Each structure stands twice: as structure tokens, then as C-alpha cells.
Amino acid sequence: MSDLVIPQHILDDLVAHARELDPYECCGLMAGINGTVTYVYRITNIVALEGAEKLSSFDPAKAAHLERLSPAERAEIAFVMDMQDFSAAKKDIRNKGLDLQVVYHSHPHDPARPSITDIKIATDYEEIWPKINLPIPNYLLISLMEKSKPDIRLYNIKGGNVTPAEITTPI
């Protein structure tokens, strides 16, 4: 049994999003019902904006590292979702009667596995999702390390523990 059903055209859209922003990280949300993703919400990555590293729950070392980088360098290794885009997606998810199922982002230069920062932020958000009336999502990563063959992986991250999850793509 799969953890999530994601149609191929949606996976193709995620890869297209990652390639459009390469070498920078893309990010977004996926929603649907009954374990099947039906919508993708592309969210603007604002980490390159001045001070954006302070808007996320980066650990102090990561935030200090990001402050030393140029905006372009920051966007290659991190993402911060634009809250206007996020709020519009959240509103649309509710209006359509869907559930948030996935938070996704790309790793242009790294494997499709959560970084230490990804795990920390996912763990920190376990308390935030219920407060904003959203379920704890799965996390999907798109690696573009091999540009001609993107790698897509899904994970459950809870309590700092990362568990690979299965994606089923209907034929």
C-alpha cells in the first residue's frame, strides 16, 4: 500500500518547477483527498530577499551562514515560503475541501533526502500545523543532481525521525 498517490502529470509539474528555478530551490504545497494529490501550489521562494533568513526557523548557525551569502547563493541552498502565496494556497485548499498532503522543495545540487535543516524545520512545524488548522504533511524532495534524471522522494518527518514513504503513480 502506498503512502500517497501522485499522478504523473503532477510529478512532471514538480520537476518542471524545479528546472525552471534551477540552480535555485523551488518550493510549494500539494493537496488532495483520501491520500491522492490533486493540486499543486507553487510558492515563491523568498530566501534571497534581505532578512528572509530570519523569517524561518533556521537554527542560529544556518541563519548566520545564510546572512554571509549573496542572495543568489542563499536561494541555491535554502527556501523560505512567501507567506502571501502560502496563505492564498491555504485558503484555496480549504475552499476546495482538500487536505494539505505535502510540502515540497528541490535540491538543485544535493540528493533527494532531507537535510538537517529540513528535519529541524519539519519538526518545529509539527506544533504549528494544527494551530493553523492543517494536518502534518509529508515532505517531498526533488533532486536535480542528475539533471536529465531528477530523483523524487517522499518522506514522513515526525519527532526528528525521517521515514521514507511510498509514492504510487496511477497508470
PDB file of C-alpha atoms in Angstrom:
ATOM      1  CA  MET A   1       0.000   0.000   0.000  1.00  0.00           C
ATOM      2  CA  SER A   2       1.317   3.409  -0.918  1.00  0.00           C
ATOM      3  CA  ASP A   3       1.562   6.359   1.404  1.00  0.00           C
ATOM      4  CA  LEU A   4       0.442   8.782  -1.277  1.00  0.00           C
ATOM      5  CA  VAL A   5      -0.910   8.645  -4.815  1.00  0.00           C
ATOM      6  CA  ILE A   6       0.515  11.323  -7.082  1.00  0.00           C
ATOM      7  CA  PRO A   7      -0.496  11.390 -10.759  1.00  0.00           C
ATOM      8  CA  GLN A   8       2.379  11.511 -13.250  1.00  0.00           C
ATOM      9  CA  HIS A   9       1.327  14.924 -14.626  1.00  0.00           C
ATOM     10  CA  ILE A  10       1.694  16.376 -11.124  1.00  0.00           C
ATOM     11  CA  LEU A  11       5.157  14.820 -10.704  1.00  0.00           C
ATOM     12  CA  ASP A  12       6.052  16.258 -14.129  1.00  0.00           C
ATOM     13  CA  ASP A  13       4.851  19.688 -12.955  1.00  0.00           C
ATOM     14  CA  LEU A  14       7.069  19.460  -9.861  1.00  0.00           C
ATOM     15  CA  VAL A  15      10.104  18.619 -11.988  1.00  0.00           C
ATOM     16  CA  ALA A  16       9.244  21.476 -14.360  1.00  0.00           C
ATOM     17  CA  HIS A  17       9.047  23.841 -11.381  1.00  0.00           C
ATOM     18  CA  ALA A  18      12.426  22.640 -10.088  1.00  0.00           C
ATOM     19  CA  ARG A  19      14.028  23.006 -13.525  1.00  0.00           C
ATOM     20  CA  GLU A  20      12.548  26.484 -14.059  1.00  0.00           C
ATOM     21  CA  LEU A  21      14.242  27.736 -10.891  1.00  0.00           C
ATOM     22  CA  ASP A  22      17.468  25.696 -11.153  1.00  0.00           C
ATOM     23  CA  PRO A  23      20.057  26.451  -9.716  1.00  0.00           C
ATOM     24  CA  TYR A  24      17.753  27.871  -7.044  1.00  0.00           C
ATOM     25  CA  GLU A  25      15.441  25.856  -4.808  1.00  0.00           C
ATOM     26  CA  CYS A  26      11.741  25.766  -5.629  1.00  0.00           C
ATOM     27  CA  CYS A  27       9.055  25.140  -3.014  1.00  0.00           C
ATOM     28  CA  GLY A  28       5.356  24.547  -2.752  1.00  0.00           C
ATOM     29  CA  LEU A  29       2.422  22.629  -1.364  1.00  0.00           C
ATOM     30  CA  MET A  30       0.381  19.710  -2.647  1.00  0.00           C
ATOM     31  CA  ALA A  31      -3.187  18.990  -1.627  1.00  0.00           C
ATOM     32  CA  GLY A  32      -5.873  16.439  -2.327  1.00  0.00           C
ATOM     33  CA  ILE A  33      -8.202  13.994  -0.654  1.00  0.00           C
ATOM     34  CA  ASN A  34      -8.010  10.444   0.618  1.00  0.00           C
ATOM     35  CA  GLY A  35      -4.266  10.140   0.067  1.00  0.00           C
ATOM     36  CA  THR A  36      -4.371  11.283  -3.550  1.00  0.00           C
ATOM     37  CA  VAL A  37      -2.740  14.542  -4.597  1.00  0.00           C
ATOM     38  CA  THR A  38      -4.892  16.591  -6.965  1.00  0.00           C
ATOM     39  CA  TYR A  39      -3.442  20.104  -6.721  1.00  0.00           C
ATOM     40  CA  VAL A  40      -0.002  21.692  -6.699  1.00  0.00           C
ATOM     41  CA  TYR A  41       0.531  25.150  -5.280  1.00  0.00           C
ATOM     42  CA  ARG A  42       3.789  26.735  -6.364  1.00  0.00           C
ATOM     43  CA  ILE A  43       5.027  29.046  -3.626  1.00  0.00           C
ATOM     44  CA  THR A  44       7.593  31.776  -4.240  1.00  0.00           C
ATOM     45  CA  ASN A  45      10.935  31.144  -2.535  1.00  0.00           C
ATOM     46  CA  ILE A  46      11.804  34.442  -0.851  1.00  0.00           C
ATOM     47  CA  VAL A  47      15.028  33.341   0.873  1.00  0.00           C
ATOM     48  CA  ALA A  48      17.025  35.640  -1.438  1.00  0.00           C
ATOM     49  CA  LEU A  49      15.241  38.696  -0.051  1.00  0.00           C
ATOM     50  CA  GLU A  50      17.113  40.731   2.546  1.00  0.00           C
ATOM     51  CA  GLY A  51      16.330  39.421   6.056  1.00  0.00           C
ATOM     52  CA  ALA A  52      14.252  36.446   4.842  1.00  0.00           C
ATOM     53  CA  GLU A  53      16.533  34.012   6.654  1.00  0.00           C
ATOM     54  CA  LYS A  54      15.119  35.462   9.877  1.00  0.00           C
ATOM     55  CA  LEU A  55      11.562  34.556   8.847  1.00  0.00           C
ATOM     56  CA  SER A  56      12.095  30.806   9.074  1.00  0.00           C
ATOM     57  CA  SER A  57      13.049  28.597  11.979  1.00  0.00           C
ATOM     58  CA  PHE A  58      16.609  28.082  10.755  1.00  0.00           C
ATOM     59  CA  ASP A  59      18.969  27.193  13.566  1.00  0.00           C
ATOM     60  CA  PRO A  60      21.284  30.100  14.525  1.00  0.00           C
ATOM     61  CA  ALA A  61      24.277  28.590  12.679  1.00  0.00           C
ATOM     62  CA  LYS A  62      22.285  28.157   9.446  1.00  0.00           C
ATOM     63  CA  ALA A  63      20.827  31.686   9.733  1.00  0.00           C
ATOM     64  CA  ALA A  64      24.334  33.116  10.288  1.00  0.00           C
ATOM     65  CA  HIS A  65      25.626  31.137   7.299  1.00  0.00           C
ATOM     66  CA  LEU A  66      22.793  32.386   5.091  1.00  0.00           C
ATOM     67  CA  GLU A  67      23.475  36.002   6.156  1.00  0.00           C
ATOM     68  CA  ARG A  68      27.038  35.700   4.842  1.00  0.00           C
ATOM     69  CA  LEU A  69      25.905  34.518   1.405  1.00  0.00           C
ATOM     70  CA  SER A  70      24.752  36.556  -1.555  1.00  0.00           C
ATOM     71  CA  PRO A  71      21.006  36.418  -2.297  1.00  0.00           C
ATOM     72  CA  ALA A  72      21.641  34.032  -5.219  1.00  0.00           C
ATOM     73  CA  GLU A  73      23.813  31.760  -3.079  1.00  0.00           C
ATOM     74  CA  ARG A  74      21.099  31.657  -0.399  1.00  0.00           C
ATOM     75  CA  ALA A  75      18.481  30.596  -2.947  1.00  0.00           C
ATOM     76  CA  GLU A  76      20.694  27.702  -4.069  1.00  0.00           C
ATOM     77  CA  ILE A  77      20.721  26.050  -0.640  1.00  0.00           C
ATOM     78  CA  ALA A  78      17.561  27.100   1.160  1.00  0.00           C
ATOM     79  CA  PHE A  79      13.981  28.182   0.814  1.00  0.00           C
ATOM     80  CA  VAL A  80      11.545  30.346   2.724  1.00  0.00           C
ATOM     81  CA  MET A  81       7.956  30.269   1.511  1.00  0.00           C
ATOM     82  CA  ASP A  82       6.295  33.575   0.698  1.00  0.00           C
ATOM     83  CA  MET A  83       3.504  33.933   3.258  1.00  0.00           C
ATOM     84  CA  GLN A  84       1.141  35.666   0.805  1.00  0.00           C
ATOM     85  CA  ASP A  85       1.424  32.718  -1.595  1.00  0.00           C
ATOM     86  CA  PHE A  86       1.140  30.290   1.316  1.00  0.00           C
ATOM     87  CA  SER A  87      -1.991  31.990   2.671  1.00  0.00           C
ATOM     88  CA  ALA A  88      -3.617  32.035  -0.784  1.00  0.00           C
ATOM     89  CA  ALA A  89      -2.867  28.306  -1.188  1.00  0.00           C
ATOM     90  CA  LYS A  90      -4.205  27.548   2.296  1.00  0.00           C
ATOM     91  CA  LYS A  91      -7.417  29.452   1.523  1.00  0.00           C
ATOM     92  CA  ASP A  92      -7.847  27.620  -1.796  1.00  0.00           C
ATOM     93  CA  ILE A  93      -7.201  24.244  -0.138  1.00  0.00           C
ATOM     94  CA  ARG A  94      -9.980  24.986   2.364  1.00  0.00           C
ATOM     95  CA  ASN A  95     -12.376  26.357  -0.258  1.00  0.00           C
ATOM     96  CA  LYS A  96     -11.962  23.204  -2.344  1.00  0.00           C
ATOM     97  CA  GLY A  97     -12.422  20.932   0.683  1.00  0.00           C
ATOM     98  CA  LEU A  98      -8.956  19.439   0.248  1.00  0.00           C
ATOM     99  CA  ASP A  99      -6.305  18.427   2.745  1.00  0.00           C
ATOM    100  CA  LEU A 100      -2.712  19.617   2.727  1.00  0.00           C
ATOM    101  CA  GLN A 101      -0.716  16.489   1.957  1.00  0.00           C
ATOM    102  CA  VAL A 102       2.813  17.525   1.001  1.00  0.00           C
ATOM    103  CA  VAL A 103       5.350  20.291   1.430  1.00  0.00           C
ATOM    104  CA  TYR A 104       7.862  20.046  -1.412  1.00  0.00           C
ATOM    105  CA  HIS A 105      11.103  21.674  -2.406  1.00  0.00           C
ATOM    106  CA  SER A 106      14.030  20.980  -4.667  1.00  0.00           C
ATOM    107  CA  HIS A 107      17.678  20.284  -4.018  1.00  0.00           C
ATOM    108  CA  PRO A 108      19.448  21.541  -7.149  1.00  0.00           C
ATOM    109  CA  HIS A 109      22.856  20.247  -6.044  1.00  0.00           C
ATOM    110  CA  ASP A 110      22.083  17.645  -3.377  1.00  0.00           C
ATOM    111  CA  PRO A 111      20.353  14.264  -3.102  1.00  0.00           C
ATOM    112  CA  ALA A 112      16.582  13.936  -2.604  1.00  0.00           C
ATOM    113  CA  ARG A 113      16.841  13.428   1.129  1.00  0.00           C
ATOM    114  CA  PRO A 114      16.048  15.855   3.927  1.00  0.00           C
ATOM    115  CA  SER A 115      18.934  17.970   5.165  1.00  0.00           C
ATOM    116  CA  ILE A 116      19.492  18.564   8.866  1.00  0.00           C
ATOM    117  CA  THR A 117      17.799  21.937   8.374  1.00  0.00           C
ATOM    118  CA  ASP A 118      14.825  20.290   6.605  1.00  0.00           C
ATOM    119  CA  ILE A 119      14.386  17.867   9.517  1.00  0.00           C
ATOM    120  CA  LYS A 120      14.643  20.658  12.103  1.00  0.00           C
ATOM    121  CA  ILE A 121      12.094  22.850  10.338  1.00  0.00           C
ATOM    122  CA  ALA A 122       9.690  19.924   9.761  1.00  0.00           C
ATOM    123  CA  THR A 123       9.973  19.000  13.430  1.00  0.00           C
ATOM    124  CA  ASP A 124       9.451  22.611  14.556  1.00  0.00           C
ATOM    125  CA  TYR A 125       6.342  22.846  12.364  1.00  0.00           C
ATOM    126  CA  GLU A 126       4.695  19.784  13.943  1.00  0.00           C
ATOM    127  CA  GLU A 127       3.300  22.190  16.558  1.00  0.00           C
ATOM    128  CA  ILE A 128       2.411  24.890  14.033  1.00  0.00           C
ATOM    129  CA  TRP A 129       0.337  22.867  11.518  1.00  0.00           C
ATOM    130  CA  PRO A 130      -2.508  22.111  13.976  1.00  0.00           C
ATOM    131  CA  LYS A 131      -2.558  25.759  15.114  1.00  0.00           C
ATOM    132  CA  ILE A 132      -3.265  26.852  11.548  1.00  0.00           C
ATOM    133  CA  ASN A 133      -5.765  24.007  11.102  1.00  0.00           C
ATOM    134  CA  LEU A 134      -3.692  21.977   8.670  1.00  0.00           C
ATOM    135  CA  PRO A 135      -2.646  18.344   9.017  1.00  0.00           C
ATOM    136  CA  ILE A 136       1.023  17.442   9.370  1.00  0.00           C
ATOM    137  CA  PRO A 137       2.132  16.923   5.764  1.00  0.00           C
ATOM    138  CA  ASN A 138       4.571  14.564   4.109  1.00  0.00           C
ATOM    139  CA  TYR A 139       7.728  16.074   2.665  1.00  0.00           C
ATOM    140  CA  LEU A 140       8.733  15.588  -0.952  1.00  0.00           C
ATOM    141  CA  LEU A 141      12.172  16.370  -2.330  1.00  0.00           C
ATOM    142  CA  ILE A 142      13.200  16.749  -5.961  1.00  0.00           C
ATOM    143  CA  SER A 143      16.914  16.362  -6.625  1.00  0.00           C
ATOM    144  CA  LEU A 144      18.399  17.784  -9.806  1.00  0.00           C
ATOM    145  CA  MET A 145      21.892  16.430  -9.127  1.00  0.00           C
ATOM    146  CA  GLU A 146      21.486  14.368 -12.288  1.00  0.00           C
ATOM    147  CA  LYS A 147      19.793  16.988 -14.463  1.00  0.00           C
ATOM    148  CA  SER A 148      18.479  14.535 -17.070  1.00  0.00           C
ATOM    149  CA  LYS A 149      17.075  12.172 -14.439  1.00  0.00           C
ATOM    150  CA  PRO A 150      15.512  14.035 -11.495  1.00  0.00           C
ATOM    151  CA  ASP A 151      15.087  11.993  -8.334  1.00  0.00           C
ATOM    152  CA  ILE A 152      11.825  12.423  -6.406  1.00  0.00           C
ATOM    153  CA  ARG A 153      11.419  11.044  -2.890  1.00  0.00           C
ATOM    154  CA  LEU A 154       8.702  11.301  -0.270  1.00  0.00           C
ATOM    155  CA  TYR A 155       9.250  11.252   3.499  1.00  0.00           C
ATOM    156  CA  ASN A 156       7.379  11.374   6.770  1.00  0.00           C
ATOM    157  CA  ILE A 157       9.246  13.510   9.287  1.00  0.00           C
ATOM    158  CA  LYS A 158       7.971  13.317  12.851  1.00  0.00           C
ATOM    159  CA  GLY A 159       9.785  13.976  16.102  1.00  0.00           C
ATOM    160  CA  GLY A 160      13.022  14.426  14.197  1.00  0.00           C
ATOM    161  CA  ASN A 161      12.735  10.951  12.679  1.00  0.00           C
ATOM    162  CA  VAL A 162      12.726  10.561   8.914  1.00  0.00           C
ATOM    163  CA  THR A 163      10.872   7.650   7.325  1.00  0.00           C
ATOM    164  CA  PRO A 164      10.819   7.104   3.575  1.00  0.00           C
ATOM    165  CA  ALA A 165       7.288   6.958   2.192  1.00  0.00           C
ATOM    166  CA  GLU A 166       5.986   5.393  -0.974  1.00  0.00           C
ATOM    167  CA  ILE A 167       4.569   7.251  -3.954  1.00  0.00           C
ATOM    168  CA  THR A 168       2.189   5.436  -6.255  1.00  0.00           C
ATOM    169  CA  THR A 169       1.609   6.829  -9.712  1.00  0.00           C
ATOM    170  CA  PRO A 170      -1.627   5.647 -11.327  1.00  0.00           C
ATOM    171  CA  ILE A 171      -1.365   4.388 -14.901  1.00  0.00           C
TER     172      ILE A 171
END
